[in-house]
Amino acid sequence: MAAKPGIPKGTRDFSPAEMAKRNYIFDTIRNVYHLYGFQQIETPAMENLSTLMGKYGDEGDKLLFKIQNSGDYFSKLTDEELLSRDAAKLASKFCEKGLRYDLTVPFARYVVMHRNEITFPFKRYQIQPVWRADRPQKGRYREFYQCDADVVGSDSLLNEIELMEIVDTVFTKFDIHVCIKINNRKILSGIAEVIGESDKIVDITVAIDKLDKVGLDNVNKELSEKGISDEAIAKLQPIINLSGTNAEKLTVLKDVLASSEIGLKGVEESQFILEALSTLDLKNKIELDLTLARGLNYYTGAIFEVKALDVEIGSITGGGRYDNLTGVFGLKDVSGVGISFGADRIYDVLNQLELYPKDALFGSQLLFINFGEKEAAYCLKVLTKVRKAGIRAEIYPDFGAKMKKQMTYANNNQVAFVAMVGENEMAEGKISLKNMETGEQKAVTIEELVNIIKK
C-alpha cells in the first residue's frame, strides 16, 4: 500500500470553505487599502540571497529558506570544505537564492530597481505569501500570507497616522477588538544611551521584544548574557514597567531622556502621532508601549504592533518607519513607513470568535436540480439570465442522478436555494424554488426568483 501523502510541518491546505474565509480577509484589507489610495504590486517568491541576507538581524538570517542551485554545485567545493560540515559556509557556496522572509525588503529592492518609473511618495500594497524556517506552533507557520501597505519617499508623520487609521478601520470591519501598540526606535536608542549601553541597542531591543513571551526575569537574564551590566539592567526596569496614560508616559520619558537628543526626538514624534490619533474617533485602543521593540534591525522611527484582546495569540499586525532600507540597495535618503497584516493569524482569530459574516462563506447561492437532458437544456438558458443578474448559480451536472444525492450536494455546499424545473414548470414558464433553510417552496418566475435570492 502506498504511503499516505503529507505536507511539510508549518504549512496548510485550505478547503473551499476555508478559502472563502481567507478571501473575505484579503478582500476586506484590499478594499481598505484602495480607500486610502494605495496601489498593488507583486514581487517574486524567490529573491537573490544577497538581497535578503543581513536585513533581518542574525536571528532573522537563520530563518531564511535557502534554495539549492541547480547543476553540479559540488564540483566547485574542495574536500576540505565538504568535510568541514559547516552548514552556513556550505550553503553560501551552493545557494544563491532564497524564499522571501517578508514583503518589505523585496519592496525596497523593487523601489530601487524601478525608481525611474515611480512617482514619489509611492503608496503600495502587496498581498502575497512569505516563508520562514521557524519552529511551527500555534499561530506560527512556515508559510503564511502578509498584507503590506507602505509609503516611501516621504518622511511626514501624517503617513504613520494614516496607517494607524487603516489598522483601526480594518479591525473595525472585522469586528475584532484590538490594542494598537506604538513605540519609537529613537526612544529605545535614547534609553540605551542614558543607561550607558548605546552599543548594545540591538541586544536590548531583541531581548525586551520577547517580554510578553518569556517574562521579565528571562529578559533580564538574556540582557545579562549579552554583556549588559547589572547597573544598566537595573536602570532599565522602571522604564520597561512604566505605566499610566499615554500622556503620562510621555511626560516621564521627557525627564528620563532629557540628556538624549535622539531619545527626545522619539518622544516628540510619538507625541505628535498619539495626539493626532486621539482626535480621530478611532474605535480601538492606542497604547504607548515601551516594551515594544520589533526585533527587525531596519526600523528607525515609529514602530507598531496590534494585539487581539479577546483571543490568546501573538501580534496580528506590525510595522514601522525605516529610513535606511533602500540605502543598502544604492538609493539613499528615501524614507519609508509600512504595516503588515498577518492574514493567517487574523484567520485564526475570526475562526475562534466566529466573526465571519454568513454571506462570505457561501459558494453558490442557487442550485438547479438536473431531471434529465431536456430539463437541463431549459435550465441552462435560465442560468444565463440568473448569472447576469449577479447570482452565483450552478446546475447539478449528472443526468438522472437521484434527487437525494443532488439535495445532499446542495446541503453539503451550503447552497441557500434549490431550483426545480420539470415538464409542468417548463409549460408554465415557472421555476419551483425551495429555500433550504426554511423548507418553503413555491413556483416563481425568473424575475421573482432573482428578487427573492437578492433579498
Tab-separated table of C-alpha atoms in Angstrom:
chain	number	residue	atom	x	y	z
A	1	MET	CA	0.000	0.000	0.000
A	2	ALA	CA	1.359	3.412	-0.993
A	3	ALA	CA	2.429	5.691	1.839
A	4	LYS	CA	-0.118	8.338	2.728
A	5	PRO	CA	0.991	11.725	1.326
A	6	GLY	CA	1.594	14.656	3.624
A	7	ILE	CA	2.686	18.289	3.650
A	8	PRO	CA	5.615	19.973	5.437
A	9	LYS	CA	5.078	20.996	9.046
A	10	GLY	CA	4.063	24.625	9.368
A	11	THR	CA	2.089	24.597	6.107
A	12	ARG	CA	-1.617	24.010	5.478
A	13	ASP	CA	-4.139	23.016	2.834
A	14	PHE	CA	-7.274	25.139	2.594
A	15	SER	CA	-10.685	23.779	1.617
A	16	PRO	CA	-13.198	25.782	-0.463
A	17	ALA	CA	-14.955	26.867	2.744
A	18	GLU	CA	-11.646	27.972	4.252
A	19	MET	CA	-10.677	29.815	1.081
A	20	ALA	CA	-13.991	31.684	1.199
A	21	LYS	CA	-12.985	32.894	4.669
A	22	ARG	CA	-9.475	33.807	3.555
A	23	ASN	CA	-10.773	35.711	0.543
A	24	TYR	CA	-13.078	37.639	2.871
A	25	ILE	CA	-9.962	38.701	4.811
A	26	PHE	CA	-7.957	39.606	1.703
A	27	ASP	CA	-10.864	41.454	0.077
A	28	THR	CA	-11.611	43.462	3.235
A	29	ILE	CA	-7.978	44.546	3.612
A	30	ARG	CA	-7.606	45.216	-0.134
A	31	ASN	CA	-10.730	47.408	-0.174
A	32	VAL	CA	-9.476	49.484	2.765
A	33	TYR	CA	-6.092	49.925	1.079
A	34	HIS	CA	-7.848	51.159	-2.065
A	35	LEU	CA	-9.894	53.529	0.080
A	36	TYR	CA	-6.655	55.192	1.209
A	37	GLY	CA	-5.135	55.424	-2.268
A	38	PHE	CA	-2.681	52.505	-2.200
A	39	GLN	CA	-1.725	50.684	-5.424
A	40	GLN	CA	-0.960	46.965	-5.725
A	41	ILE	CA	2.320	45.361	-6.828
A	42	GLU	CA	3.736	41.818	-6.678
A	43	THR	CA	7.312	40.540	-6.383
A	44	PRO	CA	8.777	37.035	-6.997
A	45	ALA	CA	8.546	34.294	-4.352
A	46	MET	CA	12.323	33.952	-4.520
A	47	GLU	CA	14.929	36.684	-4.230
A	48	ASN	CA	18.699	36.655	-4.518
A	49	LEU	CA	20.162	35.787	-1.116
A	50	SER	CA	22.291	38.912	-1.389
A	51	THR	CA	19.013	40.871	-1.309
A	52	LEU	CA	17.738	39.111	1.808
A	53	MET	CA	20.786	38.403	3.984
A	54	GLY	CA	21.740	40.941	6.627
A	55	LYS	CA	18.371	42.749	6.605
A	56	TYR	CA	16.661	40.934	9.486
A	57	GLY	CA	19.408	40.599	12.086
A	58	ASP	CA	21.266	37.400	12.973
A	59	GLU	CA	18.102	35.657	14.168
A	60	GLY	CA	16.202	36.551	11.005
A	61	ASP	CA	19.023	35.362	8.744
A	62	LYS	CA	18.834	31.920	10.375
A	63	LEU	CA	15.150	31.669	9.421
A	64	LEU	CA	15.662	32.211	5.696
A	65	PHE	CA	14.718	29.279	3.466
A	66	LYS	CA	17.617	28.918	1.050
A	67	ILE	CA	17.138	27.439	-2.428
A	68	GLN	CA	19.690	24.974	-3.679
A	69	ASN	CA	21.324	25.822	-7.010
A	70	SER	CA	20.652	23.537	-9.950
A	71	GLY	CA	23.515	21.661	-11.600
A	72	ASP	CA	26.647	20.097	-10.123
A	73	TYR	CA	27.328	22.606	-7.364
A	74	PHE	CA	29.575	20.116	-5.508
A	75	SER	CA	32.196	20.323	-8.267
A	76	LYS	CA	33.258	23.767	-7.058
A	77	LEU	CA	33.748	22.637	-3.443
A	78	THR	CA	37.022	21.371	-2.047
A	79	ASP	CA	37.234	18.192	0.018
A	80	GLU	CA	38.207	20.352	2.980
A	81	GLU	CA	35.020	22.417	2.663
A	82	LEU	CA	32.848	19.309	2.357
A	83	LEU	CA	34.452	17.659	5.373
A	84	SER	CA	34.154	20.812	7.491
A	85	ARG	CA	30.400	20.167	7.970
A	86	ASP	CA	29.982	23.945	8.244
A	87	ALA	CA	26.343	24.216	7.125
A	88	ALA	CA	26.290	28.014	6.832
A	89	LYS	CA	29.503	28.149	4.822
A	90	LEU	CA	28.447	25.299	2.537
A	91	ALA	CA	25.023	26.860	1.948
A	92	SER	CA	26.696	30.072	0.829
A	93	LYS	CA	28.514	28.047	-1.839
A	94	PHE	CA	25.527	26.348	-3.451
A	95	CYS	CA	22.559	28.542	-2.555
A	96	GLU	CA	22.234	31.837	-4.404
A	97	LYS	CA	18.510	32.373	-3.903
A	98	GLY	CA	16.050	32.247	-1.032
A	99	LEU	CA	12.316	32.422	-0.393
A	100	ARG	CA	11.273	35.875	0.734
A	101	TYR	CA	11.120	36.329	4.525
A	102	ASP	CA	8.793	39.325	4.354
A	103	LEU	CA	7.439	41.754	1.769
A	104	THR	CA	9.269	44.884	2.945
A	105	VAL	CA	12.812	44.057	1.839
A	106	PRO	CA	11.648	42.885	-1.625
A	107	PHE	CA	9.641	46.102	-1.834
A	108	ALA	CA	12.759	48.170	-1.068
A	109	ARG	CA	14.557	46.277	-3.821
A	110	TYR	CA	11.611	46.960	-6.149
A	111	VAL	CA	11.721	50.693	-5.398
A	112	VAL	CA	15.425	50.880	-6.211
A	113	MET	CA	15.068	48.896	-9.446
A	114	HIS	CA	12.034	50.881	-10.643
A	115	ARG	CA	12.849	54.306	-9.206
A	116	ASN	CA	12.659	55.994	-12.615
A	117	GLU	CA	9.105	54.708	-13.128
A	118	ILE	CA	7.772	55.598	-9.668
A	119	THR	CA	6.144	58.856	-8.596
A	120	PHE	CA	7.055	59.687	-5.002
A	121	PRO	CA	5.602	59.463	-2.454
A	122	PHE	CA	4.742	55.945	-3.602
A	123	LYS	CA	1.872	54.210	-1.786
A	124	ARG	CA	1.895	50.486	-2.499
A	125	TYR	CA	0.225	47.433	-1.079
A	126	GLN	CA	1.121	43.783	-1.551
A	127	ILE	CA	-0.768	40.594	-0.568
A	128	GLN	CA	1.470	37.539	-1.011
A	129	PRO	CA	2.904	34.565	0.925
A	130	VAL	CA	6.226	34.644	2.793
A	131	TRP	CA	8.322	31.811	4.253
A	132	ARG	CA	10.292	31.394	7.476
A	133	ALA	CA	12.270	28.342	8.626
A	134	ASP	CA	10.751	28.690	12.083
A	135	ARG	CA	9.588	26.048	14.564
A	136	PRO	CA	5.855	25.555	13.880
A	137	GLN	CA	3.485	26.179	16.797
A	138	LYS	CA	0.030	27.596	17.402
A	139	GLY	CA	-0.336	30.791	15.382
A	140	ARG	CA	3.159	30.422	13.867
A	141	TYR	CA	3.599	28.922	10.414
A	142	ARG	CA	6.442	28.382	7.975
A	143	GLU	CA	4.350	29.605	5.067
A	144	PHE	CA	1.885	32.417	5.613
A	145	TYR	CA	0.427	35.458	3.913
A	146	GLN	CA	1.226	39.069	4.671
A	147	CYS	CA	-0.858	42.021	3.572
A	148	ASP	CA	1.511	45.003	3.471
A	149	ALA	CA	0.981	48.689	2.869
A	150	ASP	CA	3.928	51.080	2.653
A	151	VAL	CA	4.585	54.701	1.793
A	152	VAL	CA	8.080	55.561	0.528
A	153	GLY	CA	9.550	58.892	-0.448
A	154	SER	CA	8.020	60.886	2.404
A	155	ASP	CA	9.169	61.385	5.996
A	156	SER	CA	5.914	63.046	7.081
A	157	LEU	CA	4.381	61.629	10.259
A	158	LEU	CA	0.966	62.002	8.609
A	159	ASN	CA	1.793	58.682	6.954
A	160	GLU	CA	2.087	56.970	10.357
A	161	ILE	CA	-1.234	58.486	11.392
A	162	GLU	CA	-2.937	57.298	8.197
A	163	LEU	CA	-1.581	53.773	8.606
A	164	MET	CA	-2.969	53.602	12.152
A	165	GLU	CA	-6.323	54.724	10.746
A	166	ILE	CA	-6.126	51.861	8.255
A	167	VAL	CA	-5.418	49.383	11.065
A	168	ASP	CA	-8.378	50.686	13.055
A	169	THR	CA	-10.676	50.613	10.011
A	170	VAL	CA	-9.749	47.038	9.053
A	171	PHE	CA	-10.248	45.583	12.531
A	172	THR	CA	-13.470	47.527	12.985
A	173	LYS	CA	-14.761	45.918	9.773
A	174	PHE	CA	-13.692	42.501	11.105
A	175	ASP	CA	-15.331	43.303	14.484
A	176	ILE	CA	-12.095	42.242	16.218
A	177	HIS	CA	-11.296	44.258	19.336
A	178	VAL	CA	-7.593	45.116	19.377
A	179	CYS	CA	-4.991	47.201	21.128
A	180	ILE	CA	-2.739	49.145	18.766
A	181	LYS	CA	0.655	49.425	20.439
A	182	ILE	CA	3.065	52.193	19.404
A	183	ASN	CA	6.682	52.881	20.280
A	184	ASN	CA	9.680	54.519	18.601
A	185	ARG	CA	13.132	53.101	17.946
A	186	LYS	CA	14.587	56.541	18.717
A	187	ILE	CA	13.135	56.237	22.226
A	188	LEU	CA	14.770	52.826	22.583
A	189	SER	CA	18.074	54.246	21.342
A	190	GLY	CA	17.743	57.062	23.889
A	191	ILE	CA	17.081	54.558	26.668
A	192	ALA	CA	20.195	52.576	25.690
A	193	GLU	CA	22.127	55.860	25.735
A	194	VAL	CA	21.001	57.034	29.182
A	195	ILE	CA	21.700	53.631	30.807
A	196	GLY	CA	25.196	53.700	29.293
A	197	GLU	CA	24.794	50.855	26.786
A	198	SER	CA	24.445	52.605	23.405
A	199	ASP	CA	26.498	49.963	21.613
A	200	LYS	CA	24.104	47.249	22.862
A	201	ILE	CA	20.932	48.724	21.340
A	202	VAL	CA	20.293	45.669	19.120
A	203	ASP	CA	20.741	43.244	22.027
A	204	ILE	CA	18.458	45.347	24.225
A	205	THR	CA	15.668	45.609	21.644
A	206	VAL	CA	15.820	41.905	20.723
A	207	ALA	CA	15.583	40.970	24.412
A	208	ILE	CA	12.783	43.283	25.529
A	209	ASP	CA	10.773	42.437	22.395
A	210	LYS	CA	10.359	38.976	23.969
A	211	LEU	CA	8.899	40.323	27.234
A	212	ASP	CA	5.332	39.108	26.537
A	213	LYS	CA	6.567	35.645	25.571
A	214	VAL	CA	9.234	34.858	28.174
A	215	GLY	CA	8.631	37.268	31.091
A	216	LEU	CA	10.789	39.928	32.770
A	217	ASP	CA	13.183	37.550	34.576
A	218	ASN	CA	14.151	35.802	31.351
A	219	VAL	CA	14.548	39.133	29.550
A	220	ASN	CA	16.913	40.329	32.297
A	221	LYS	CA	18.794	37.033	32.092
A	222	GLU	CA	19.251	37.443	28.341
A	223	LEU	CA	20.411	41.044	28.778
A	224	SER	CA	22.999	39.887	31.300
A	225	GLU	CA	24.171	37.105	28.968
A	226	LYS	CA	24.670	39.706	26.234
A	227	GLY	CA	27.148	41.537	28.447
A	228	ILE	CA	24.908	44.365	29.665
A	229	SER	CA	25.908	45.457	33.163
A	230	ASP	CA	23.740	44.823	36.224
A	231	GLU	CA	23.648	48.590	36.827
A	232	ALA	CA	22.283	49.229	33.322
A	233	ILE	CA	19.711	46.432	33.689
A	234	ALA	CA	18.569	47.953	36.993
A	235	LYS	CA	18.146	51.369	35.333
A	236	LEU	CA	16.098	49.713	32.604
A	237	GLN	CA	13.472	48.186	34.932
A	238	PRO	CA	11.346	51.283	35.737
A	239	ILE	CA	11.369	52.247	32.069
A	240	ILE	CA	10.166	48.822	30.922
A	241	ASN	CA	7.472	48.796	33.626
A	242	LEU	CA	6.322	52.386	33.034
A	243	SER	CA	2.517	52.652	33.388
A	244	GLY	CA	-0.194	55.306	33.139
A	245	THR	CA	-1.869	57.097	30.254
A	246	ASN	CA	-0.012	57.798	27.030
A	247	ALA	CA	0.363	61.447	28.040
A	248	GLU	CA	1.717	60.476	31.483
A	249	LYS	CA	4.260	58.076	29.943
A	250	LEU	CA	5.450	60.779	27.541
A	251	THR	CA	5.877	63.252	30.424
A	252	VAL	CA	8.039	60.780	32.371
A	253	LEU	CA	10.055	59.941	29.259
A	254	LYS	CA	10.877	63.613	28.659
A	255	ASP	CA	12.548	63.684	32.073
A	256	VAL	CA	14.242	60.276	31.766
A	257	LEU	CA	15.620	61.060	28.300
A	258	ALA	CA	16.465	64.713	28.937
A	259	SER	CA	20.160	64.084	28.194
A	260	SER	CA	19.498	62.139	24.973
A	261	GLU	CA	18.833	64.137	21.809
A	262	ILE	CA	17.719	61.094	19.820
A	263	GLY	CA	15.518	59.902	22.678
A	264	LEU	CA	13.716	63.252	22.902
A	265	LYS	CA	13.212	63.208	19.116
A	266	GLY	CA	11.442	59.866	19.507
A	267	VAL	CA	9.257	61.277	22.268
A	268	GLU	CA	8.372	64.276	20.080
A	269	GLU	CA	7.397	62.032	17.145
A	270	SER	CA	5.330	59.738	19.365
A	271	GLN	CA	3.525	62.680	20.948
A	272	PHE	CA	2.606	64.106	17.519
A	273	ILE	CA	1.216	60.746	16.344
A	274	LEU	CA	-0.693	59.969	19.547
A	275	GLU	CA	-2.218	63.437	19.874
A	276	ALA	CA	-3.381	63.380	16.246
A	277	LEU	CA	-4.900	59.917	16.633
A	278	SER	CA	-6.744	60.991	19.784
A	279	THR	CA	-8.778	63.445	17.674
A	280	LEU	CA	-9.885	60.904	15.044
A	281	ASP	CA	-12.526	58.903	16.930
A	282	LEU	CA	-10.793	55.563	16.439
A	283	LYS	CA	-12.717	52.507	17.626
A	284	ASN	CA	-9.739	50.667	19.133
A	285	LYS	CA	-7.344	51.395	21.979
A	286	ILE	CA	-3.997	53.108	21.209
A	287	GLU	CA	-1.215	52.457	23.712
A	288	LEU	CA	2.354	53.721	24.004
A	289	ASP	CA	4.233	50.540	24.937
A	290	LEU	CA	7.936	50.933	25.734
A	291	THR	CA	8.489	47.158	25.689
A	292	LEU	CA	7.566	47.066	22.010
A	293	ALA	CA	10.830	46.759	20.116
A	294	ARG	CA	10.102	44.952	16.798
A	295	GLY	CA	13.330	42.951	16.518
A	296	LEU	CA	13.941	43.777	12.838
A	297	ASN	CA	17.026	45.952	12.509
A	298	TYR	CA	15.775	48.178	9.703
A	299	TYR	CA	13.244	50.146	11.794
A	300	THR	CA	14.453	53.647	12.676
A	301	GLY	CA	11.414	55.559	13.949
A	302	ALA	CA	7.822	54.769	14.919
A	303	ILE	CA	7.027	51.063	15.369
A	304	PHE	CA	3.601	49.439	15.652
A	305	GLU	CA	2.096	46.152	16.786
A	306	VAL	CA	-1.512	45.016	17.125
A	307	LYS	CA	-2.788	42.542	19.716
A	308	ALA	CA	-6.215	40.903	19.671
A	309	LEU	CA	-7.930	41.465	23.025
A	310	ASP	CA	-10.368	38.527	23.027
A	311	VAL	CA	-8.020	35.726	21.900
A	312	GLU	CA	-4.646	34.476	23.145
A	313	ILE	CA	-2.411	34.788	20.078
A	314	GLY	CA	0.704	36.671	19.002
A	315	SER	CA	0.655	40.009	17.225
A	316	ILE	CA	-1.702	40.118	14.226
A	317	THR	CA	-0.301	43.282	12.618
A	318	GLY	CA	3.024	45.073	12.844
A	319	GLY	CA	5.188	47.634	11.131
A	320	GLY	CA	7.170	50.809	11.446
A	321	ARG	CA	9.348	53.541	9.940
A	322	TYR	CA	12.545	52.596	8.096
A	323	ASP	CA	14.753	55.448	6.908
A	324	ASN	CA	17.751	53.455	5.733
A	325	LEU	CA	16.406	50.362	3.984
A	326	THR	CA	16.728	51.403	0.324
A	327	GLY	CA	20.221	52.751	1.027
A	328	VAL	CA	21.657	49.226	1.150
A	329	PHE	CA	20.450	48.801	-2.445
A	330	GLY	CA	22.095	52.020	-3.648
A	331	LEU	CA	19.253	54.514	-3.222
A	332	LYS	CA	19.900	56.764	-0.237
A	333	ASP	CA	17.674	59.246	1.586
A	334	VAL	CA	14.361	57.516	0.751
A	335	SER	CA	12.308	57.232	3.909
A	336	GLY	CA	9.521	54.697	4.233
A	337	VAL	CA	6.890	53.516	6.671
A	338	GLY	CA	4.644	50.491	6.478
A	339	ILE	CA	2.350	47.979	8.146
A	340	SER	CA	1.736	44.285	7.606
A	341	PHE	CA	-1.460	42.409	8.466
A	342	GLY	CA	-0.850	38.765	9.408
A	343	ALA	CA	-3.666	37.191	7.400
A	344	ASP	CA	-3.185	33.699	8.845
A	345	ARG	CA	-3.412	34.864	12.436
A	346	ILE	CA	-6.413	37.054	11.604
A	347	TYR	CA	-7.967	33.928	10.048
A	348	ASP	CA	-7.457	32.040	13.331
A	349	VAL	CA	-8.903	34.896	15.402
A	350	LEU	CA	-12.005	35.198	13.213
A	351	ASN	CA	-12.463	31.416	13.438
A	352	GLN	CA	-12.184	31.328	17.214
A	353	LEU	CA	-14.574	34.240	17.671
A	354	GLU	CA	-16.931	33.073	14.863
A	355	LEU	CA	-16.968	36.528	13.311
A	356	TYR	CA	-17.279	35.638	9.628
A	357	PRO	CA	-20.394	37.132	8.027
A	358	LYS	CA	-22.709	34.402	6.778
A	359	ASP	CA	-22.765	35.542	3.160
A	360	ALA	CA	-18.951	35.443	2.987
A	361	LEU	CA	-18.870	31.677	3.430
A	362	PHE	CA	-21.245	30.507	0.718
A	363	GLY	CA	-20.266	29.255	-2.724
A	364	SER	CA	-23.292	29.026	-4.985
A	365	GLN	CA	-26.488	30.717	-3.879
A	366	LEU	CA	-28.649	28.628	-6.193
A	367	LEU	CA	-28.531	25.025	-7.478
A	368	PHE	CA	-30.688	23.771	-10.365
A	369	ILE	CA	-31.710	20.148	-9.942
A	370	ASN	CA	-30.976	18.036	-13.038
A	371	PHE	CA	-34.010	15.927	-14.025
A	372	GLY	CA	-32.712	14.982	-17.480
A	373	GLU	CA	-31.357	16.292	-20.779
A	374	LYS	CA	-34.473	18.217	-21.832
A	375	GLU	CA	-34.899	19.863	-18.444
A	376	ALA	CA	-31.191	20.643	-18.185
A	377	ALA	CA	-31.235	22.373	-21.581
A	378	TYR	CA	-34.087	24.584	-20.336
A	379	CYS	CA	-32.255	25.308	-17.070
A	380	LEU	CA	-29.078	26.366	-18.891
A	381	LYS	CA	-30.967	29.259	-20.502
A	382	VAL	CA	-32.393	30.273	-17.121
A	383	LEU	CA	-28.939	30.014	-15.565
A	384	THR	CA	-27.566	32.514	-18.067
A	385	LYS	CA	-30.169	35.095	-17.041
A	386	VAL	CA	-29.715	34.398	-13.338
A	387	ARG	CA	-25.942	34.800	-13.514
A	388	LYS	CA	-26.299	38.031	-15.480
A	389	ALA	CA	-28.321	39.284	-12.505
A	390	GLY	CA	-25.260	38.665	-10.304
A	391	ILE	CA	-26.444	35.481	-8.586
A	392	ARG	CA	-23.929	32.685	-8.043
A	393	ALA	CA	-25.634	29.645	-9.543
A	394	GLU	CA	-24.918	26.181	-10.938
A	395	ILE	CA	-26.692	23.076	-12.253
A	396	TYR	CA	-26.009	19.574	-10.997
A	397	PRO	CA	-24.008	18.087	-13.890
A	398	ASP	CA	-25.044	14.424	-13.951
A	399	PHE	CA	-28.226	13.431	-15.818
A	400	GLY	CA	-30.541	11.108	-13.918
A	401	ALA	CA	-28.810	11.468	-10.528
A	402	LYS	CA	-31.110	10.645	-7.629
A	403	MET	CA	-32.851	13.596	-6.010
A	404	LYS	CA	-31.417	12.656	-2.597
A	405	LYS	CA	-27.877	12.808	-3.979
A	406	GLN	CA	-28.473	16.242	-5.536
A	407	MET	CA	-30.075	17.646	-2.358
A	408	THR	CA	-27.186	16.275	-0.279
A	409	TYR	CA	-24.809	18.097	-2.627
A	410	ALA	CA	-26.761	21.325	-2.003
A	411	ASN	CA	-26.699	20.840	1.775
A	412	ASN	CA	-23.010	19.946	1.958
A	413	ASN	CA	-22.105	23.039	-0.077
A	414	GLN	CA	-24.438	25.299	1.944
A	415	VAL	CA	-26.444	26.318	-1.125
A	416	ALA	CA	-29.213	28.645	0.045
A	417	PHE	CA	-31.821	27.879	-2.674
A	418	VAL	CA	-32.625	24.930	-4.932
A	419	ALA	CA	-34.478	25.372	-8.237
A	420	MET	CA	-36.503	22.530	-9.773
A	421	VAL	CA	-37.793	22.592	-13.335
A	422	GLY	CA	-39.902	19.715	-14.690
A	423	GLU	CA	-42.418	19.435	-17.524
A	424	ASN	CA	-45.092	21.430	-15.680
A	425	GLU	CA	-42.700	24.292	-14.833
A	426	MET	CA	-41.455	24.454	-18.424
A	427	ALA	CA	-45.029	24.586	-19.735
A	428	GLU	CA	-45.964	27.397	-17.340
A	429	GLY	CA	-42.674	29.337	-17.620
A	430	LYS	CA	-42.143	28.951	-13.864
A	431	ILE	CA	-39.496	27.559	-11.529
A	432	SER	CA	-40.104	25.717	-8.257
A	433	LEU	CA	-37.821	27.486	-5.772
A	434	LYS	CA	-37.003	25.913	-2.411
A	435	ASN	CA	-35.465	27.826	0.493
A	436	MET	CA	-33.052	25.301	2.008
A	437	GLU	CA	-33.079	26.979	5.409
A	438	THR	CA	-36.840	27.289	5.933
A	439	GLY	CA	-38.003	24.473	3.653
A	440	GLU	CA	-40.515	26.827	1.976
A	441	GLN	CA	-41.143	26.029	-1.690
A	442	LYS	CA	-43.158	27.909	-4.317
A	443	ALA	CA	-43.454	28.419	-8.065
A	444	VAL	CA	-41.948	31.701	-9.274
A	445	THR	CA	-40.963	33.481	-12.466
A	446	ILE	CA	-37.309	34.177	-13.273
A	447	GLU	CA	-37.764	37.798	-12.206
A	448	GLU	CA	-39.332	36.760	-8.898
A	449	LEU	CA	-36.543	34.221	-8.325
A	450	VAL	CA	-33.885	36.902	-8.783
A	451	ASN	CA	-35.645	39.281	-6.384
A	452	ILE	CA	-36.102	36.600	-3.710
A	453	ILE	CA	-32.457	35.497	-3.760
A	454	LYS	CA	-31.098	39.059	-3.872
A	455	LYS	CA	-33.149	39.954	-0.799
